[in-house]
XYZ file of C-alpha atoms in Angstrom:
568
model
C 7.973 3.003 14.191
C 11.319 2.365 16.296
C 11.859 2.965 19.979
C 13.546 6.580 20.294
C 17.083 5.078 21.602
C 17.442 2.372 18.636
C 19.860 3.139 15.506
C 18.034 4.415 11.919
C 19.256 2.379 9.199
C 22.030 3.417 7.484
C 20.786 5.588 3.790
C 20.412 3.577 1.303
C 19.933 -0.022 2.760
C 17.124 -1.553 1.991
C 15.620 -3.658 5.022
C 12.531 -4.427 7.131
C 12.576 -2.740 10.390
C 11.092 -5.130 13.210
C 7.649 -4.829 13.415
C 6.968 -2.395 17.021
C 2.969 -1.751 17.102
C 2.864 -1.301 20.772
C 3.631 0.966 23.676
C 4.440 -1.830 25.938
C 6.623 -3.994 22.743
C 8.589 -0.102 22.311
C 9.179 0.011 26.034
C 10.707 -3.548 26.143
C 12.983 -2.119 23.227
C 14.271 1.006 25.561
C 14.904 -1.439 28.298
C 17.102 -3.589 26.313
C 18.868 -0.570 25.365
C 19.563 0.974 29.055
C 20.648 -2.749 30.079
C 23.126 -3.626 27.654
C 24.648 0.051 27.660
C 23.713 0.839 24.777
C 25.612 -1.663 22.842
C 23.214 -2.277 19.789
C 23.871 -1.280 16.825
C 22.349 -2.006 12.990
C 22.775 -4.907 11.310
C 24.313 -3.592 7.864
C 25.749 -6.016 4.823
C 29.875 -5.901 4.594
C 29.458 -4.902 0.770
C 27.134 -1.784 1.689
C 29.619 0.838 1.206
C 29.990 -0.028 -2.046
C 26.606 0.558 -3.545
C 25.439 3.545 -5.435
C 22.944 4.422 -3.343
C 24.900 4.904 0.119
C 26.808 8.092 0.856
C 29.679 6.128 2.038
C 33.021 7.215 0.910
C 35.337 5.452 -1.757
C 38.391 4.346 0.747
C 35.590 2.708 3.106
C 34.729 0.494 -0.495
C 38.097 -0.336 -1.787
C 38.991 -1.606 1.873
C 35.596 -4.026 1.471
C 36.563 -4.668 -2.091
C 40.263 -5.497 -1.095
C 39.591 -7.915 1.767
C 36.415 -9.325 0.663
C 37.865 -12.808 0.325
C 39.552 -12.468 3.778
C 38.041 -15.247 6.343
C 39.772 -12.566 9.477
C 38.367 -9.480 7.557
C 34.885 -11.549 7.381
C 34.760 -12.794 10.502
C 35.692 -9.172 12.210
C 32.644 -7.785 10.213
C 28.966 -8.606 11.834
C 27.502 -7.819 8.450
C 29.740 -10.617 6.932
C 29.677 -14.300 6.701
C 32.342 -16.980 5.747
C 30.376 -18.033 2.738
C 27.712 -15.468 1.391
C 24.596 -17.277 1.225
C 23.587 -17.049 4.891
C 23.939 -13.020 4.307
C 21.331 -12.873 1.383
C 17.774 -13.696 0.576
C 18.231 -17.076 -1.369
C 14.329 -17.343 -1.731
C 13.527 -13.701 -2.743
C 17.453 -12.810 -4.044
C 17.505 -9.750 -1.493
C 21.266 -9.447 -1.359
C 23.806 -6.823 -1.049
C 26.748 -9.031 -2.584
C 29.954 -8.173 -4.532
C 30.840 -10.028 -8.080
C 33.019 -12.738 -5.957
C 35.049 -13.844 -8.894
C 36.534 -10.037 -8.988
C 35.265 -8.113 -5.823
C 37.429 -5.464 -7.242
C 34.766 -4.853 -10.065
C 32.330 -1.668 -10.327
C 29.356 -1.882 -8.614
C 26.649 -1.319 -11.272
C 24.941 2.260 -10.866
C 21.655 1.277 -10.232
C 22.890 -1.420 -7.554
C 20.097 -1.955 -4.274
C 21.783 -2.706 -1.373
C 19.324 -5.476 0.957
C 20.077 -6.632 4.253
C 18.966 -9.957 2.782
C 19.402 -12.336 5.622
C 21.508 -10.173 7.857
C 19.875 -9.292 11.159
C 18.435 -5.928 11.768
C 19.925 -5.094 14.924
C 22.761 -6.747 17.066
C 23.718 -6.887 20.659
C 27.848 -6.509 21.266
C 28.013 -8.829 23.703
C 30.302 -8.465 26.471
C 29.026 -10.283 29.667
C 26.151 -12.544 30.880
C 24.052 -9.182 31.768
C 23.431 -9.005 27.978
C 22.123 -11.996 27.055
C 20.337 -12.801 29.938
C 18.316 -9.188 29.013
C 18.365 -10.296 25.115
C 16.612 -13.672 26.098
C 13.690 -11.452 28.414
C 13.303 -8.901 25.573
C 12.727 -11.944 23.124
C 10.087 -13.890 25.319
C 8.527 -10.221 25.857
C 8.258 -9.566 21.819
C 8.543 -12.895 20.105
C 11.270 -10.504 18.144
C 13.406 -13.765 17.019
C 17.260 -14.371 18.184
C 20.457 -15.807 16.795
C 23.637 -16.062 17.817
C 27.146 -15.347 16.147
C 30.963 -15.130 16.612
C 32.364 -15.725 12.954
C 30.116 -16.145 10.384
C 31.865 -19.358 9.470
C 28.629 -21.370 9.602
C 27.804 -23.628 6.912
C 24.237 -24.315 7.284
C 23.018 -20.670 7.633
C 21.899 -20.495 11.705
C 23.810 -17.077 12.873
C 21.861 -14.821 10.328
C 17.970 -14.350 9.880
C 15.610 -11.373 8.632
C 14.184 -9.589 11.026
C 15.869 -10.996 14.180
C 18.402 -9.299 16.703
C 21.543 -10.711 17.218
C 23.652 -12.268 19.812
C 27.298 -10.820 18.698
C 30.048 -12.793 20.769
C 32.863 -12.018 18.473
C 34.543 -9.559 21.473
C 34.979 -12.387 24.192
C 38.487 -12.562 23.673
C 39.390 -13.600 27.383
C 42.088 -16.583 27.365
C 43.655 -18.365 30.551
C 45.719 -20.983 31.131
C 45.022 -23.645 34.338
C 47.980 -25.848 34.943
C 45.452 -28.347 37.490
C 41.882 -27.076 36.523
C 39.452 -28.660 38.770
C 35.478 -28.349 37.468
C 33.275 -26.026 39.264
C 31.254 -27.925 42.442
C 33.570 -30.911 41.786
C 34.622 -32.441 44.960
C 38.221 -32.075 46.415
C 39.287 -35.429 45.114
C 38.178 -34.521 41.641
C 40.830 -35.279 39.372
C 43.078 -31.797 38.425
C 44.596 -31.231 34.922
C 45.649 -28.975 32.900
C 43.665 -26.904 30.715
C 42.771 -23.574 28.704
C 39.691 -21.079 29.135
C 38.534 -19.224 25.927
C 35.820 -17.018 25.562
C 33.025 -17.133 22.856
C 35.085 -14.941 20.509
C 38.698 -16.460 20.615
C 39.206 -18.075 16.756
C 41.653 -21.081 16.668
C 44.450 -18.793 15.253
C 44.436 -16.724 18.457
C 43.804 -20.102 20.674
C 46.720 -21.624 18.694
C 49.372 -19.005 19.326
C 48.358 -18.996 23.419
C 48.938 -22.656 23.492
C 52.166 -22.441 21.923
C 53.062 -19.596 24.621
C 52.249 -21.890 26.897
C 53.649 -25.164 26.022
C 50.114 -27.173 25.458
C 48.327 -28.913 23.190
C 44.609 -28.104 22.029
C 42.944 -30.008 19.296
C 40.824 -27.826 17.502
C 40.483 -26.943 13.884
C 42.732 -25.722 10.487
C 40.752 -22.616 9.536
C 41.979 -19.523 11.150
C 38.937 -18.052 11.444
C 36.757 -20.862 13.292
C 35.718 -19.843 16.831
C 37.116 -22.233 19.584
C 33.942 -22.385 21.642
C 30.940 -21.470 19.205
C 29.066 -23.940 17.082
C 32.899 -25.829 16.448
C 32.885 -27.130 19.729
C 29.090 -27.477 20.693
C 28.405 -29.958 17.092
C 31.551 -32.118 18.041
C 34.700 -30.578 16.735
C 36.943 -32.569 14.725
C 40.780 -32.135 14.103
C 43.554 -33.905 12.889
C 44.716 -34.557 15.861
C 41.022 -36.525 16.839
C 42.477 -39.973 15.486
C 44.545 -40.228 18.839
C 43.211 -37.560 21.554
C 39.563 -36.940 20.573
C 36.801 -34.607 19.111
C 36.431 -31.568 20.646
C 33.849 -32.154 22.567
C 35.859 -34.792 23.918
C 38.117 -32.549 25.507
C 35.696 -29.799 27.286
C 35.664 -29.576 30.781
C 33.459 -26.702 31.635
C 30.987 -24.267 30.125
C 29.658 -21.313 31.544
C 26.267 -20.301 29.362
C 23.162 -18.503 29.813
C 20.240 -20.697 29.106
C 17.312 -19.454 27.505
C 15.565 -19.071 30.573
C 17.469 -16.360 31.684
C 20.101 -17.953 33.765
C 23.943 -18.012 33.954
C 24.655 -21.563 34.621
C 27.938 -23.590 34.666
C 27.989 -26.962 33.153
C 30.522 -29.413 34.065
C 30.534 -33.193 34.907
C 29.378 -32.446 38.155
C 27.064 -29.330 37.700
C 24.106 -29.176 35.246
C 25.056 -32.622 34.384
C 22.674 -32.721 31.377
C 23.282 -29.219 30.161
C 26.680 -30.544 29.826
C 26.143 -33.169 27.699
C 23.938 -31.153 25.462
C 26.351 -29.012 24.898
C 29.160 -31.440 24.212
C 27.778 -32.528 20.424
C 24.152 -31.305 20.798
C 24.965 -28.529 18.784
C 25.402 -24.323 18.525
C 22.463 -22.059 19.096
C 20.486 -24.141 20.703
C 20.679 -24.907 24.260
C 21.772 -21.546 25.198
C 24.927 -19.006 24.667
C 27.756 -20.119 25.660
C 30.033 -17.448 26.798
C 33.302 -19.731 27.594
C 34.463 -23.328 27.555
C 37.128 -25.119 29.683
C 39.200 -27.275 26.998
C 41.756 -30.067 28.333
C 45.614 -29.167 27.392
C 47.465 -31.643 26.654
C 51.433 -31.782 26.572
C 53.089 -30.238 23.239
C 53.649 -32.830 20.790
C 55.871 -32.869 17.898
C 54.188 -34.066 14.610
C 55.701 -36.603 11.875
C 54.039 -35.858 8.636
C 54.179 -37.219 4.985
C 52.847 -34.841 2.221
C 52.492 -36.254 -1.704
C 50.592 -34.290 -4.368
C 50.872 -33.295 -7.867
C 49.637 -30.347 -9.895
C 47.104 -31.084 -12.330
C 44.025 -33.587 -12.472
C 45.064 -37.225 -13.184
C 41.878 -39.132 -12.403
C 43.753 -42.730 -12.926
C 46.159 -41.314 -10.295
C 43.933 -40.147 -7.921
C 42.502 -43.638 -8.087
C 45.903 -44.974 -7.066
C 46.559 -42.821 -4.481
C 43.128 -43.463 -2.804
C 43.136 -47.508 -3.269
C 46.767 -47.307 -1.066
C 44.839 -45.202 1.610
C 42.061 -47.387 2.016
C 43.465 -50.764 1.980
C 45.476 -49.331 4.289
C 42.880 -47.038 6.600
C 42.488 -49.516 9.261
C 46.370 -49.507 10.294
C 47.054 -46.051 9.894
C 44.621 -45.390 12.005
C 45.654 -47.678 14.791
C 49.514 -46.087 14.022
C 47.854 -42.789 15.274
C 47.283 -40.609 11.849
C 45.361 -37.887 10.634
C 45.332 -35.598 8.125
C 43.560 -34.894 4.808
C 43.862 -36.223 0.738
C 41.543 -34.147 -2.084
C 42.348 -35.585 -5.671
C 45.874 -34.352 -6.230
C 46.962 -34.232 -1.996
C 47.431 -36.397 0.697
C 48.758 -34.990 3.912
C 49.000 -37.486 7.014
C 50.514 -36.267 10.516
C 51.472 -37.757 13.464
C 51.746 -37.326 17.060
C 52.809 -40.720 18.572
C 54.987 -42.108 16.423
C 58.979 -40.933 15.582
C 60.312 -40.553 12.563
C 61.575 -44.216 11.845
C 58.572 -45.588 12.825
C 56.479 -42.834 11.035
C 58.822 -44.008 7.587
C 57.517 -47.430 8.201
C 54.247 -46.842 8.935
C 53.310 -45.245 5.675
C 56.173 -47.013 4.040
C 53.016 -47.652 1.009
C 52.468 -43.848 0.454
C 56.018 -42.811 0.645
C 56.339 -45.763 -2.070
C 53.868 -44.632 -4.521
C 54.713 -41.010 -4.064
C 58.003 -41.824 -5.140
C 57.286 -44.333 -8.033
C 54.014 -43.443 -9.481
C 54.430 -39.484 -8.980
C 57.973 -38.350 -8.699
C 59.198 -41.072 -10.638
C 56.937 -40.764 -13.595
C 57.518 -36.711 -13.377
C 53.618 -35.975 -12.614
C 53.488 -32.369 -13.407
C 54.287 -30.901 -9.553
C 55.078 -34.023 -8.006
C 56.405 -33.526 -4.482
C 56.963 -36.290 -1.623
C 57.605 -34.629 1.720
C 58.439 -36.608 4.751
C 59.251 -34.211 7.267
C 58.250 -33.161 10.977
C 57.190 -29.698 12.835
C 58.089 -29.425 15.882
C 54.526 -27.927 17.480
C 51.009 -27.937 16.250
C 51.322 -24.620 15.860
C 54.121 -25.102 13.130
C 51.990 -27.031 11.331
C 49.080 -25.038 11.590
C 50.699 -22.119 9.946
C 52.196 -23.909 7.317
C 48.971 -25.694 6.201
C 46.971 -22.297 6.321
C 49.240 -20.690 4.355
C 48.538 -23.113 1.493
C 45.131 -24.239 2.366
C 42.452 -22.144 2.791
C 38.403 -22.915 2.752
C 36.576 -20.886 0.175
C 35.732 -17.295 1.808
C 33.586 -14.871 0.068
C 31.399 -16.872 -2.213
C 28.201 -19.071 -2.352
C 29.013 -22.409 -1.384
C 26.596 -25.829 -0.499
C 28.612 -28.333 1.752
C 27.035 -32.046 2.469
C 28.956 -34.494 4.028
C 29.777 -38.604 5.286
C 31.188 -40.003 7.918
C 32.442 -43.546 6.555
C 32.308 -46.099 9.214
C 35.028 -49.168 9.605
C 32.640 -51.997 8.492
C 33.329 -50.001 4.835
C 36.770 -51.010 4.588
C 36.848 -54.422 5.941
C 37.182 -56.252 2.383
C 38.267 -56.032 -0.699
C 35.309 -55.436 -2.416
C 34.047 -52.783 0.433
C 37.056 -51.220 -0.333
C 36.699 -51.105 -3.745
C 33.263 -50.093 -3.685
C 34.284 -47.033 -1.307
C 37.360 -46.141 -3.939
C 34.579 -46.050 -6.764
C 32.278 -44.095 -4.406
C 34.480 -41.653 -3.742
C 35.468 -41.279 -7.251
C 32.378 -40.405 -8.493
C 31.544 -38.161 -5.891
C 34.828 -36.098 -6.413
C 33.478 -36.916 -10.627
C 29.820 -34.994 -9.469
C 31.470 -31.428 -7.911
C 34.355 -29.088 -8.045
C 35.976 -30.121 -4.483
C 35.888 -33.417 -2.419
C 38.118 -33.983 0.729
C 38.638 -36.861 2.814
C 39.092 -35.789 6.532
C 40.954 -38.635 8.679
C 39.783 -36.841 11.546
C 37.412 -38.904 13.514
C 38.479 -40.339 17.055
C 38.779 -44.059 15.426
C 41.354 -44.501 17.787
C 40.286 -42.312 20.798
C 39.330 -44.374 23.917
C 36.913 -42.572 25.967
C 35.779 -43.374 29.745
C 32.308 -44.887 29.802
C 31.206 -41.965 32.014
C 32.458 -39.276 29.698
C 29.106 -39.540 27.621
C 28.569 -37.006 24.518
C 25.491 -36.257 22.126
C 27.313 -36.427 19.127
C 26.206 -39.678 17.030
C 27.691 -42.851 17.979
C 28.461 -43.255 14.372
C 31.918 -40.990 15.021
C 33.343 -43.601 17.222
C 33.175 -46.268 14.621
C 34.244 -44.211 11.803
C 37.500 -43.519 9.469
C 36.849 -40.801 7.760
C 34.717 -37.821 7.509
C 34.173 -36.666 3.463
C 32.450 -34.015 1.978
C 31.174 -32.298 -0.902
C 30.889 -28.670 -2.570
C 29.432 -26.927 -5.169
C 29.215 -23.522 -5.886
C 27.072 -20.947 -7.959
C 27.920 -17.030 -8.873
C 27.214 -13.756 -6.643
C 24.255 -13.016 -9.057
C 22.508 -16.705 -9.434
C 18.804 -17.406 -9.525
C 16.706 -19.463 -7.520
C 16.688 -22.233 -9.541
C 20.458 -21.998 -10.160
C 20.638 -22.154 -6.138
C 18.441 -25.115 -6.030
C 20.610 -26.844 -8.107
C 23.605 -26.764 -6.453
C 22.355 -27.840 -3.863
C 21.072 -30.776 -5.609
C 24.351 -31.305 -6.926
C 26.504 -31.565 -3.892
C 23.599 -34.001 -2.271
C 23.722 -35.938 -5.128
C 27.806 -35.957 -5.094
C 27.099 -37.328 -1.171
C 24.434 -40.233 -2.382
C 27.607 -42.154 -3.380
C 28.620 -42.230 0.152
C 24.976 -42.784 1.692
C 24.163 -45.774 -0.710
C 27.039 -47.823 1.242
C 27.630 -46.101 4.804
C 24.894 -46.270 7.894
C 22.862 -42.861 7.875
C 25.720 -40.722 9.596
C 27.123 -37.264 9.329
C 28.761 -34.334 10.687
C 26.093 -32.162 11.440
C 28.569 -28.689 11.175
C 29.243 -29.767 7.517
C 26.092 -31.735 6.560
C 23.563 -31.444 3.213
C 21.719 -28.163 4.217
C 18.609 -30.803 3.434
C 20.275 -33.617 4.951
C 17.322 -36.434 4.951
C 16.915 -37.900 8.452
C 19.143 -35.145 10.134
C 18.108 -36.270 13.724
C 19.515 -39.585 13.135
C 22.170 -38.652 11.194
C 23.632 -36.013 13.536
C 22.823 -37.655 16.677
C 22.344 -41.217 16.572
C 19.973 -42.575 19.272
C 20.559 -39.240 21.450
C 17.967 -37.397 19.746
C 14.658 -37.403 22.344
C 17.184 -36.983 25.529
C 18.443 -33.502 23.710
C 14.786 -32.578 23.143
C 14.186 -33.503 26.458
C 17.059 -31.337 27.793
C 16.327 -28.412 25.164
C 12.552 -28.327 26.723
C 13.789 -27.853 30.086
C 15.921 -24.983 29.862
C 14.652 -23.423 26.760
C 10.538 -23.924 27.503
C 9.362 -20.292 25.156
C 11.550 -21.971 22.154
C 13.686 -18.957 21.783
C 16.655 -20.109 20.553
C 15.818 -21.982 16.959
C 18.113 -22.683 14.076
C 18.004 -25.263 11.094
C 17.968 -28.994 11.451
C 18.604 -28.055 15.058
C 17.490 -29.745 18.178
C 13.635 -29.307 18.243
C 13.768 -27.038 15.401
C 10.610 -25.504 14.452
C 10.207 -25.231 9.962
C 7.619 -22.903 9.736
C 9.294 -20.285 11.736
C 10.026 -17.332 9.739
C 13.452 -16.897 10.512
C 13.748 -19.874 7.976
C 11.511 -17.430 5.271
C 15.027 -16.923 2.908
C 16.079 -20.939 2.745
C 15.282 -22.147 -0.257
């Protein structure tokens, strides 16, 4: 039995309702529902207009059908996620799901439509108010929360049966401070210049304000990705990291509501600890985060060299990878970043003009020219050119390069530290490696994005692991299975793209990035965090004491909760 003011389910959609079996749990429900204005609404799959069994009208399905690939259409959509997993059932196969391979396809007659993993009911959230009376109805009902902007979560922690959600997707407030100075700081606190986003402002949107403005943010190359959300709060890497940091590098301010029910700012001289939890302690955890404070840094105009080819050439790809390892160390000190997959290598710049830029990758331009170009690789191409903003390059890189969107994906990942390319038979080993992990998947990517180069001040501590600081590059690994795959054929992805990584973790210290990690990443707390681990538990006790906030491999996580019931 629901409380009179919540939304019925929608006909047809198959899903537990939460389980009310008291006067005083139904009264806690009505009170949520006066306080946040009556902003909750069901949680409903994208693809449920497009079942047999709804009422829903054809145009409503051919939209779904149309832009069901679409990260912005996804990511717009509470009933969505970036990859479809985290909106299903994996353990049970509960799923309301769409044939990804041709969305466009007819939904079989005696289709079921199941909310799967998507939450029952979610909150709109559109101020501090709302969460603050979200975290009292959860300590009063043990009714479990999660929080989302995008959906573009890799390791499944913005969607779980049975739970209400935390929308933030409509914070959309963006300012620009030309001498920000943090909250309670002192007078003689130093003043720069910076940008304010809230918790539902996507990198696209931050991208085009910066430009406006004449700034520099360092954020990430997927449209989609929200600036402040679980991006920022597990590190936040970038292209631009080599040379001006991770993102949590760069945050000044947040202003969150802790699980506790208070609205607290954390800065380097307010809720000192909070602040450092949230810089790399990671999303969901230590409370909801309704806006961050990032540092702006002067535009910048970007050298970059681009080489790739068309088709697979694995005695190529070996080529092209031996040249960027033997020389990783130095183009890292020369300031790049960028990104190579077996066929592609795109570096970028943002210290360096264009002679020097020439000269610095004078060994890439070289073997573009002879070994690809010259020999007439299928598609060759050697570009050595230069945008004029980030934001130039960001929408020419999108436009090509796009993450997968709409299907079932398992991600695990490496960060490769420096010891792994100081000789030649490192280096060689790490070539083979990485060979044979690209061999064990359909996708591999080397990310030069780590903050190799970045020098920090000793007092601007973060909880990220230290193992970013000493690191080249970040890889990773992905395998995929079909809209309507078993259990088993679930399991063994994931097995797959874990195995793919063992290459990597058989000659690198136990590191990764914990936004892009093995869903069953061994030794997570280590691997994520380094030797920050029991300070974050320390700091999640203390403002989060009735362990309401919870999520996977997460700080203090709890595995036998049953918002984890549909992992595998």
């Amino acid at each position: 039995m629901l409380p009179t003011n919540f939304p019925a389910l929608p006909q047809g959609l198959s899903a537990p309702a939460f389980n009310v079996t008291s006067a005083a749990i139904q009264a806690s429900f009505n009170d949520l529902f006066a306080s946040v204005d009556s902003r909750i609404f069901s949680g409903i799959p994208l693809a449920y207009p497009c079942f047999a069994s709804t009422t829903k009208n054809g145009a409503e399905c051919g939209e779904v059908q149309r832009q069901y690939l679409n990260e912005t259409f996804r990511a717009a959509n509470f009933g969505a996620s970036i990859e479809t997993q985290w909106e299903i059932c994996q353990r049970t196969g509960a799923q309301c799901l769409l044939d990804s391979s041709n969305p466009t396809a007819r939904v079989a007659q005696s289709g079921t439509c199941d909310a799967g993993s998507v939450s029952s009911y979610f909150i709109d959230v559109r101020n501090a108010a709302d969460v603050i009376a979200a975290f009292k109805f959860s300590s009063q009902t043990s009714i479990p929360l999660v929080v989302k902007n995008t959906g573009h979560d890799y390791k499944g922690r913005s969607s779980a049966p049975n739970s209400l959600a935390l929308w933030t997707h409509n914070l959309k407030n963006m300012s620009y401070q030309p001498a920000f100075v943090p909250e309670r700081c002192p007078k003689n606190h130093l003043s720069q210049p910076a940008a304010t986003f809230g918790a539902g402002v996507q990198w696209a949107e931050a991208y085009e304000f910066a430009d406006v403005h004449n700034i520099t943010l360092v954020g990430g190359t997927d449209r989609s990705v929200g600036v402040v959300g679980g991006w920022l709060q597990g590190g936040g890497h970038s292209v631009l990291s080599n040379t001006m940091g991770l993102g949590v590098d760069r945050v000044l301010q947040f202003k969150v509501v802790t699980p506790d029910g208070i609205f607290r700012v954390a800065n380097a001289c307010e809720n000192e600890d909070l602040f450092f939890a949230l810089r790399g302690g990671g999303g969901g955890t230590f409370g909801v985060v309704l806006e961050a404070t990032l540092l702006a840094s002067p535009a910048v105009t970007l050298q970059a060299v681009i080489v790739s080819w068309a088709s697979s050439n694995r005695t190529l790809t070996g080529q092209l990878w031996s040249v960027m390892v033997d020389n990783a160390l130095t183009w890292a000190a020369d300031g790049w970043g960028g990104f190579s997959t077996s066929e592609l290598a795109i570096l970028v710049n943002p210290i360096l003009n264009s002679t020097e830029a020439e000269k610095s990758l004078e060994s890439l331009i070289n073997f573009g020219n002879v070994e690809v170009h010259g020999n007439k690789v299928p598609g060759a191409q050697v570009v050595v050119t230069s945008f004029p903003s980030f934001l130039s390059f960001f929408n020419e890189f999108t436009s090509e390069h796009v993450a997968s969107v709409g299907t079932n994906l398992a991600i695990a990942s490496r960060l490769i530290d420096k010891s792994t390319f100081s000789t030649e038979s490192n280096r060689t080993a790490l070539v083979s490696g990485l060979q044979r992990m690209n061999d064990a998947g359909p996708g591999m990517i080397i990310l030069l994005t780590t903050p190799f180069s970045y020098l920090s001040a000793p007092a601007e501590r973060t909880s990220v692991t230290e193992a970013w600081r000493s690191s080249v590059y970040h890889v990773t690994a992905i395998a995929e299975w079909p809209w309507d795959a078993s259990a088993d054929d679930k399991r063994a992805a994931y097995r797959q793209v874990s195995t793919a990584v063992d290459n990597m973790r058989e000659i690198t210290p136990d590191a990764a990035y914990q936004n892009e990690a093995d869903v069953y990443e061994p030794n997570h707390e280590v691997a994520f965090w380094g030797s920050h681990y029991a300070e974050l538990w320390r700091i999640k006790q203390k403002y989060d004491p009735q362990h309401l906030l919870d999520c996977w491999h997460c700080v203090g996580w709890n595995p036998e909760s049953s918002r984890f019931s549909c992992y595998l």
